[in-house]
Amino acid sequence: MIEFDSVSLALGSFRLRDVSLTIERGDYYFIVGPSGAGKTVLLEVIAGLHQPESGRVLLRGDEITALPPEKRGIALVYQDYSLFPNMRVIDNVAYGLRVQGTRKKEARAEVAPLLDRFGITHLADRYPGTLSGGEQQRVALARAVAVKPDILLLDEPLSALDPITQEKFIADLKRLHREDGLTIVQVSHSRREAHLLATRMAVIIGGSLVDEGKAGTVLNTPKSRDVAAFVGIENILDGTVTANEDGLATVDVDGLAFEAVTEAVLGEEVSLCIRADDVVITVGESHLSSARNTVVGTVISVVENGPIAEVKVDAGAPLTAVLTRRSVRDLALAPGTSVTLSVKATAIHVIRAFS
């Protein structure tokens, strides 16, 4: 539905470099990356606010590189909401319809069901300056949807919301995507949001597209070490392949031997990616396990975060496991505790080139 064909663009010292990607109809597509990576620039190129210096942008198979924003059938919601402070909520929501030529009374009547849908009917006669961040975000989203766009662009819509409001808004976005069949493109630096909402995603670092595909694939089997670090894989260990028999390799990491499924060859340098929730931890130095990888270490720290706890262990190489708070207490884990860590060979994702 949306296609970037080798798009490049310079804005001051920033440069978007030769980006090619495809967003299918009905995708909930995430563009993620660190601050300053170029995520919002990509969104604005889709909206028509920036024109590429080279390359093409296609929409529904037609080139729209030079097409003005108002002719694209796309709605954009910025993270600062961009509501009109001198307009009541109902008139903010109806603004797009008014621009299209709908009379004020008719526009207000048309958006009334939207106010109800987004739970803001009681705010209809309020001004934006009197609303909370979550209320303003709902108004901005309702205004975008009111013009019935084919594509909805969201620029970090959850970044300014408190955790409880974020949960409610995530539910709103899921429902909007499911019920309206909208193609949604969302910019975010939050891995959690991508886990909860994305069907497909792209990772942008330094103006370049470094990974792209189904959300689960990018999040769990990243193409590079940089991507693995950004998507939050807690354990990334660099090593050298010392043996490989029928696709099961032995990798030396600082004197520790790990077995992993990979076609990497003898002597090849690789990075091992292990999710913390794939690390099984038990107390003591003897443990029977079906996992091929078992190492002994000492707990360095235990950090609780809500119902879970992150346990860091020195096993000759740094490793992190995630447990429930109750498990931590049942095992009496604390700094200095001797533990055994186990990881299945199939739980290790191997990156075959450093980046």
GROMACS .gro file of C-alpha atoms in nm:
model
  355
    1MET     CA    1   0.000   0.000   0.000
    2ILE     CA    2   0.287   0.235   0.087
    3GLU     CA    3   0.622   0.177  -0.076
    4PHE     CA    4   0.956   0.354  -0.035
    5ASP     CA    5   1.188   0.293  -0.330
    6SER     CA    6   1.545   0.400  -0.241
    7VAL     CA    7   1.433   0.720  -0.068
    8SER     CA    8   1.702   0.966   0.043
    9LEU     CA    9   1.659   1.307   0.202
   10ALA     CA   10   1.886   1.560   0.379
   11LEU     CA   11   1.755   1.794   0.649
   12GLY     CA   12   2.035   2.005   0.789
   13SER     CA   13   2.300   1.768   0.923
   14PHE     CA   14   2.058   1.474   0.922
   15ARG     CA   15   2.033   1.239   0.625
   16LEU     CA   16   1.785   0.966   0.543
   17ARG     CA   17   1.981   0.711   0.341
   18ASP     CA   18   1.845   0.498   0.058
   19VAL     CA   19   1.541   0.360   0.245
   20SER     CA   20   1.330   0.091   0.076
   21LEU     CA   21   1.034  -0.065   0.255
   22THR     CA   22   0.676  -0.177   0.196
   23ILE     CA   23   0.375  -0.126   0.424
   24GLU     CA   24   0.084  -0.353   0.334
   25ARG     CA   25  -0.285  -0.265   0.358
   26GLY     CA   26  -0.412  -0.342   0.708
   27ASP     CA   27  -0.068  -0.343   0.869
   28TYR     CA   28  -0.010  -0.200   1.214
   29TYR     CA   29   0.340  -0.097   1.115
   30PHE     CA   30   0.593   0.032   1.366
   31ILE     CA   31   0.893   0.248   1.282
   32VAL     CA   32   1.129   0.220   1.578
   33GLY     CA   33   1.477   0.341   1.660
   34PRO     CA   34   1.673   0.560   1.900
   35SER     CA   35   1.616   0.934   1.930
   36GLY     CA   36   1.735   1.124   1.623
   37ALA     CA   37   1.732   0.814   1.403
   38GLY     CA   38   1.490   0.962   1.147
   39LYS     CA   39   1.163   0.796   1.248
   40THR     CA   40   0.947   1.112   1.236
   41VAL     CA   41   1.112   1.218   0.909
   42LEU     CA   42   0.995   0.891   0.752
   43LEU     CA   43   0.644   0.956   0.880
   44GLU     CA   44   0.646   1.307   0.735
   45VAL     CA   45   0.766   1.178   0.397
   46ILE     CA   46   0.464   0.944   0.392
   47ALA     CA   47   0.237   1.238   0.481
   48GLY     CA   48   0.390   1.454   0.207
   49LEU     CA   49   0.549   1.712   0.438
   50HIS     CA   50   0.895   1.637   0.297
   51GLN     CA   51   0.982   1.552  -0.062
   52PRO     CA   52   1.273   1.309  -0.118
   53GLU     CA   53   1.584   1.429  -0.297
   54SER     CA   54   1.603   1.090  -0.468
   55GLY     CA   55   1.392   0.777  -0.484
   56ARG     CA   56   1.015   0.733  -0.504
   57VAL     CA   57   0.717   0.708  -0.271
   58LEU     CA   58   0.423   0.499  -0.395
   59LEU     CA   59   0.071   0.476  -0.253
   60ARG     CA   60  -0.167   0.204  -0.374
   61GLY     CA   61   0.076   0.142  -0.661
   62ASP     CA   62   0.082   0.503  -0.781
   63GLU     CA   63   0.377   0.735  -0.738
   64ILE     CA   64   0.295   1.019  -0.498
   65THR     CA   65   0.644   1.161  -0.443
   66ALA     CA   66   0.531   1.511  -0.541
   67LEU     CA   67   0.162   1.479  -0.444
   68PRO     CA   68   0.055   1.743  -0.186
   69PRO     CA   69  -0.047   1.620   0.162
   70GLU     CA   70  -0.416   1.707   0.131
   71LYS     CA   71  -0.457   1.474  -0.168
   72ARG     CA   72  -0.309   1.162  -0.006
   73GLY     CA   73  -0.599   1.047   0.215
   74ILE     CA   74  -0.364   1.025   0.513
   75ALA     CA   75  -0.412   1.155   0.868
   76LEU     CA   76  -0.118   1.244   1.093
   77VAL     CA   77  -0.131   1.276   1.473
   78TYR     CA   78   0.175   1.431   1.638
   79GLN     CA   79   0.287   1.353   1.993
   80ASP     CA   80   0.208   1.712   2.102
   81TYR     CA   81  -0.156   1.663   1.981
   82SER     CA   82  -0.157   1.997   1.783
   83LEU     CA   83  -0.511   2.086   1.891
   84PHE     CA   84  -0.648   2.433   1.828
   85PRO     CA   85  -0.652   2.602   2.172
   86ASN     CA   86  -0.931   2.847   2.079
   87MET     CA   87  -1.169   2.573   1.962
   88ARG     CA   88  -1.394   2.356   2.177
   89VAL     CA   89  -1.334   1.981   2.166
   90ILE     CA   90  -1.626   1.913   1.932
   91ASP     CA   91  -1.502   2.174   1.685
   92ASN     CA   92  -1.145   2.038   1.702
   93VAL     CA   93  -1.278   1.692   1.613
   94ALA     CA   94  -1.496   1.834   1.335
   95TYR     CA   95  -1.220   2.055   1.191
   96GLY     CA   96  -1.122   1.822   0.905
   97LEU     CA   97  -1.482   1.789   0.793
   98ARG     CA   98  -1.521   2.168   0.798
   99VAL     CA   99  -1.211   2.202   0.578
  100GLN     CA  100  -1.372   1.957   0.336
  101GLY     CA  101  -1.675   2.187   0.313
  102THR     CA  102  -1.918   2.029   0.560
  103ARG     CA  103  -2.135   2.285   0.740
  104LYS     CA  104  -2.071   2.340   1.108
  105LYS     CA  105  -2.399   2.192   1.234
  106GLU     CA  106  -2.369   1.889   1.008
  107ALA     CA  107  -2.003   1.836   1.098
  108ARG     CA  108  -2.084   1.846   1.469
  109ALA     CA  109  -2.363   1.592   1.421
  110GLU     CA  110  -2.134   1.366   1.217
  111VAL     CA  111  -1.860   1.356   1.480
  112ALA     CA  112  -2.095   1.306   1.777
  113PRO     CA  113  -2.069   0.923   1.752
  114LEU     CA  114  -1.689   0.956   1.748
  115LEU     CA  115  -1.694   1.153   2.071
  116ASP     CA  116  -1.894   0.872   2.226
  117ARG     CA  117  -1.667   0.605   2.081
  118PHE     CA  118  -1.355   0.767   2.230
  119GLY     CA  119  -1.523   0.845   2.561
  120ILE     CA  120  -1.499   1.222   2.525
  121THR     CA  121  -1.865   1.323   2.482
  122HIS     CA  122  -1.860   1.489   2.824
  123LEU     CA  123  -1.567   1.703   2.706
  124ALA     CA  124  -1.742   1.836   2.393
  125ASP     CA  125  -1.766   2.197   2.511
  126ARG     CA  126  -1.428   2.210   2.688
  127TYR     CA  127  -1.115   2.376   2.550
  128PRO     CA  128  -0.790   2.178   2.501
  129GLY     CA  129  -0.606   2.372   2.770
  130THR     CA  130  -0.840   2.231   3.033
  131LEU     CA  131  -0.783   1.866   2.937
  132SER     CA  132  -0.538   1.606   3.063
  133GLY     CA  133  -0.276   1.458   2.828
  134GLY     CA  134  -0.481   1.142   2.780
  135GLU     CA  135  -0.795   1.342   2.703
  136GLN     CA  136  -0.609   1.557   2.450
  137GLN     CA  137  -0.470   1.246   2.284
  138ARG     CA  138  -0.819   1.100   2.245
  139VAL     CA  139  -0.942   1.427   2.093
  140ALA     CA  140  -0.650   1.430   1.848
  141LEU     CA  141  -0.716   1.070   1.748
  142ALA     CA  142  -1.088   1.133   1.702
  143ARG     CA  143  -1.011   1.436   1.483
  144ALA     CA  144  -0.780   1.224   1.265
  145VAL     CA  145  -1.036   0.945   1.225
  146ALA     CA  146  -1.324   1.185   1.154
  147VAL     CA  147  -1.212   1.241   0.794
  148LYS     CA  148  -1.213   0.864   0.731
  149PRO     CA  149  -0.851   0.828   0.618
  150ASP     CA  150  -0.717   0.510   0.459
  151ILE     CA  151  -0.394   0.551   0.655
  152LEU     CA  152  -0.334   0.681   1.005
  153LEU     CA  153   0.013   0.805   1.103
  154LEU     CA  154   0.096   0.831   1.475
  155ASP     CA  155   0.408   1.005   1.606
  156GLU     CA  156   0.488   0.859   1.952
  157PRO     CA  157   0.126   0.886   2.071
  158LEU     CA  158   0.195   0.730   2.412
  159SER     CA  159   0.518   0.903   2.512
  160ALA     CA  160   0.360   1.177   2.727
  161LEU     CA  161   0.100   0.958   2.899
  162ASP     CA  162   0.116   0.803   3.244
  163PRO     CA  163   0.128   0.419   3.261
  164ILE     CA  164  -0.242   0.371   3.342
  165THR     CA  165  -0.351   0.604   3.061
  166GLN     CA  166  -0.108   0.430   2.826
  167GLU     CA  167  -0.279   0.095   2.889
  168LYS     CA  168  -0.619   0.245   2.809
  169PHE     CA  169  -0.490   0.411   2.495
  170ILE     CA  170  -0.322   0.091   2.374
  171ALA     CA  171  -0.664  -0.078   2.403
  172ASP     CA  172  -0.816   0.210   2.201
  173LEU     CA  173  -0.556   0.166   1.926
  174LYS     CA  174  -0.604  -0.211   1.910
  175ARG     CA  175  -0.978  -0.166   1.876
  176LEU     CA  176  -0.938   0.106   1.610
  177HIS     CA  177  -0.709  -0.116   1.404
  178ARG     CA  178  -0.934  -0.421   1.439
  179GLU     CA  179  -1.273  -0.257   1.387
  180ASP     CA  180  -1.190   0.007   1.124
  181GLY     CA  181  -0.938  -0.197   0.926
  182LEU     CA  182  -0.712   0.107   0.911
  183THR     CA  183  -0.352   0.085   0.800
  184ILE     CA  184  -0.167   0.239   1.094
  185VAL     CA  185   0.195   0.351   1.092
  186GLN     CA  186   0.332   0.439   1.435
  187VAL     CA  187   0.665   0.592   1.527
  188SER     CA  188   0.798   0.485   1.864
  189HIS     CA  189   1.115   0.423   2.063
  190SER     CA  190   0.928   0.179   2.289
  191ARG     CA  191   0.994  -0.191   2.240
  192ARG     CA  192   0.697  -0.270   2.464
  193GLU     CA  193   0.454  -0.083   2.238
  194ALA     CA  194   0.588  -0.276   1.940
  195HIS     CA  195   0.539  -0.607   2.124
  196LEU     CA  196   0.178  -0.516   2.204
  197LEU     CA  197   0.062  -0.356   1.879
  198ALA     CA  198   0.285  -0.416   1.577
  199THR     CA  199   0.214  -0.665   1.299
  200ARG     CA  200   0.523  -0.558   1.104
  201MET     CA  201   0.803  -0.315   1.182
  202ALA     CA  202   1.116  -0.137   1.066
  203VAL     CA  203   1.421  -0.039   1.269
  204ILE     CA  204   1.590   0.289   1.173
  205ILE     CA  205   1.935   0.377   1.310
  206GLY     CA  206   2.128   0.682   1.192
  207GLY     CA  207   1.894   0.746   0.899
  208SER     CA  208   1.935   0.394   0.760
  209LEU     CA  209   1.693   0.102   0.754
  210VAL     CA  210   1.875  -0.174   0.944
  211ASP     CA  211   1.599  -0.433   0.987
  212GLU     CA  212   1.243  -0.483   0.862
  213GLY     CA  213   0.979  -0.755   0.861
  214LYS     CA  214   0.719  -0.925   1.076
  215ALA     CA  215   0.725  -0.784   1.427
  216GLY     CA  216   0.797  -1.118   1.594
  217THR     CA  217   1.085  -1.187   1.357
  218VAL     CA  218   1.253  -0.850   1.410
  219LEU     CA  219   1.206  -0.860   1.787
  220ASN     CA  220   1.326  -1.218   1.835
  221THR     CA  221   1.569  -1.283   1.550
  222PRO     CA  222   1.729  -0.945   1.468
  223LYS     CA  223   1.969  -0.915   1.178
  224SER     CA  224   2.247  -0.730   1.357
  225ARG     CA  225   2.400  -0.674   1.699
  226ASP     CA  226   2.284  -0.311   1.702
  227VAL     CA  227   1.926  -0.416   1.633
  228ALA     CA  228   1.944  -0.687   1.900
  229ALA     CA  229   2.054  -0.429   2.156
  230PHE     CA  230   1.782  -0.185   2.054
  231VAL     CA  231   1.495  -0.436   2.063
  232GLY     CA  232   1.592  -0.524   2.416
  233ILE     CA  233   1.759  -0.864   2.398
  234GLU     CA  234   1.918  -0.870   2.742
  235ASN     CA  235   2.205  -1.110   2.675
  236ILE     CA  236   2.431  -1.049   2.375
  237LEU     CA  237   2.753  -1.250   2.394
  238ASP     CA  238   3.035  -1.227   2.140
  239GLY     CA  239   3.230  -1.542   2.064
  240THR     CA  240   3.402  -1.765   1.811
  241VAL     CA  241   3.275  -2.090   1.659
  242THR     CA  242   3.503  -2.376   1.764
  243ALA     CA  243   3.302  -2.663   1.612
  244ASN     CA  244   2.990  -2.723   1.406
  245GLU     CA  245   2.832  -3.062   1.349
  246ASP     CA  246   2.514  -3.087   1.144
  247GLY     CA  247   2.411  -2.727   1.223
  248LEU     CA  248   2.478  -2.746   1.597
  249ALA     CA  249   2.772  -2.517   1.668
  250THR     CA  250   2.991  -2.480   1.975
  251VAL     CA  251   3.078  -2.117   2.044
  252ASP     CA  252   3.354  -2.005   2.280
  253VAL     CA  253   3.259  -1.697   2.485
  254ASP     CA  254   3.541  -1.590   2.718
  255GLY     CA  255   3.622  -1.954   2.793
  256LEU     CA  256   3.258  -2.065   2.825
  257ALA     CA  257   3.121  -2.308   2.567
  258PHE     CA  258   2.770  -2.249   2.434
  259GLU     CA  259   2.589  -2.471   2.185
  260ALA     CA  260   2.351  -2.307   1.938
  261VAL     CA  261   2.173  -2.391   1.615
  262THR     CA  262   2.349  -2.211   1.329
  263GLU     CA  263   2.528  -2.265   1.000
  264ALA     CA  264   2.823  -2.053   1.117
  265VAL     CA  265   3.155  -2.216   1.030
  266LEU     CA  266   3.468  -2.297   1.228
  267GLY     CA  267   3.654  -1.981   1.329
  268GLU     CA  268   3.366  -1.748   1.247
  269GLU     CA  269   3.296  -1.465   1.490
  270VAL     CA  270   2.931  -1.449   1.598
  271SER     CA  271   2.702  -1.284   1.852
  272LEU     CA  272   2.471  -1.500   2.064
  273CYS     CA  273   2.136  -1.341   2.153
  274ILE     CA  274   1.951  -1.484   2.452
  275ARG     CA  275   1.627  -1.344   2.591
  276ALA     CA  276   1.633  -1.317   2.971
  277ASP     CA  277   1.308  -1.511   2.999
  278ASP     CA  278   1.476  -1.806   2.821
  279VAL     CA  279   1.735  -1.834   3.099
  280VAL     CA  280   1.638  -2.085   3.370
  281ILE     CA  281   1.794  -2.017   3.709
  282THR     CA  282   1.828  -2.255   4.005
  283VAL     CA  283   2.015  -2.226   4.331
  284GLY     CA  284   2.338  -2.421   4.381
  285GLU     CA  285   2.593  -2.577   4.149
  286SER     CA  286   2.428  -2.908   4.061
  287HIS     CA  287   2.127  -2.917   3.836
  288LEU     CA  288   1.981  -3.178   3.603
  289SER     CA  289   1.847  -3.016   3.288
  290SER     CA  290   1.762  -3.109   2.931
  291ALA     CA  291   1.916  -2.780   2.819
  292ARG     CA  292   2.247  -2.817   2.634
  293ASN     CA  293   2.392  -2.504   2.794
  294THR     CA  294   2.449  -2.500   3.170
  295VAL     CA  295   2.683  -2.258   3.350
  296VAL     CA  296   2.750  -2.181   3.714
  297GLY     CA  297   2.771  -1.827   3.846
  298THR     CA  298   2.712  -1.581   4.128
  299VAL     CA  299   2.425  -1.336   4.157
  300ILE     CA  300   2.544  -0.975   4.118
  301SER     CA  301   2.213  -0.795   4.163
  302VAL     CA  302   1.837  -0.844   4.189
  303VAL     CA  303   1.619  -0.557   4.067
  304GLU     CA  304   1.242  -0.583   4.115
  305ASN     CA  305   1.010  -0.407   3.872
  306GLY     CA  306   0.644  -0.465   3.950
  307PRO     CA  307   0.562  -0.837   3.940
  308ILE     CA  308   0.895  -0.939   3.785
  309ALA     CA  309   1.259  -0.919   3.886
  310GLU     CA  310   1.577  -0.896   3.680
  311VAL     CA  311   1.861  -1.110   3.813
  312LYS     CA  312   2.214  -1.035   3.691
  313VAL     CA  313   2.470  -1.312   3.724
  314ASP     CA  314   2.847  -1.331   3.679
  315ALA     CA  315   2.912  -1.668   3.513
  316GLY     CA  316   3.246  -1.580   3.357
  317ALA     CA  317   3.035  -1.380   3.115
  318PRO     CA  318   2.752  -1.147   3.224
  319LEU     CA  319   2.405  -1.305   3.200
  320THR     CA  320   2.060  -1.179   3.292
  321ALA     CA  321   1.752  -1.384   3.384
  322VAL     CA  322   1.397  -1.269   3.448
  323LEU     CA  323   1.183  -1.429   3.718
  324THR     CA  324   0.867  -1.344   3.905
  325ARG     CA  325   0.916  -1.163   4.236
  326ARG     CA  326   0.768  -1.467   4.410
  327SER     CA  327   1.025  -1.698   4.250
  328VAL     CA  328   1.307  -1.469   4.362
  329ARG     CA  329   1.181  -1.486   4.719
  330ASP     CA  330   1.116  -1.862   4.708
  331LEU     CA  331   1.474  -1.918   4.584
  332ALA     CA  332   1.610  -1.659   4.832
  333LEU     CA  333   1.812  -1.496   4.554
  334ALA     CA  334   2.041  -1.215   4.662
  335PRO     CA  335   2.383  -1.078   4.568
  336GLY     CA  336   2.640  -1.349   4.637
  337THR     CA  337   2.405  -1.646   4.587
  338SER     CA  338   2.558  -1.932   4.387
  339VAL     CA  339   2.330  -2.034   4.099
  340THR     CA  340   2.313  -2.251   3.789
  341LEU     CA  341   2.186  -2.104   3.462
  342SER     CA  342   2.044  -2.319   3.181
  343VAL     CA  343   1.959  -2.222   2.823
  344LYS     CA  344   1.835  -2.444   2.541
  345ALA     CA  345   2.038  -2.439   2.221
  346THR     CA  346   1.723  -2.358   2.023
  347ALA     CA  347   1.663  -2.050   2.241
  348ILE     CA  348   1.985  -1.886   2.123
  349HIS     CA  349   1.966  -1.665   1.814
  350VAL     CA  350   2.300  -1.643   1.633
  351ILE     CA  351   2.406  -1.330   1.443
  352ARG     CA  352   2.681  -1.421   1.200
  353ALA     CA  353   2.843  -1.080   1.155
  354PHE     CA  354   2.934  -0.808   1.406
  355SER     CA  355   2.780  -0.468   1.338
   0.00000   0.00000   0.00000
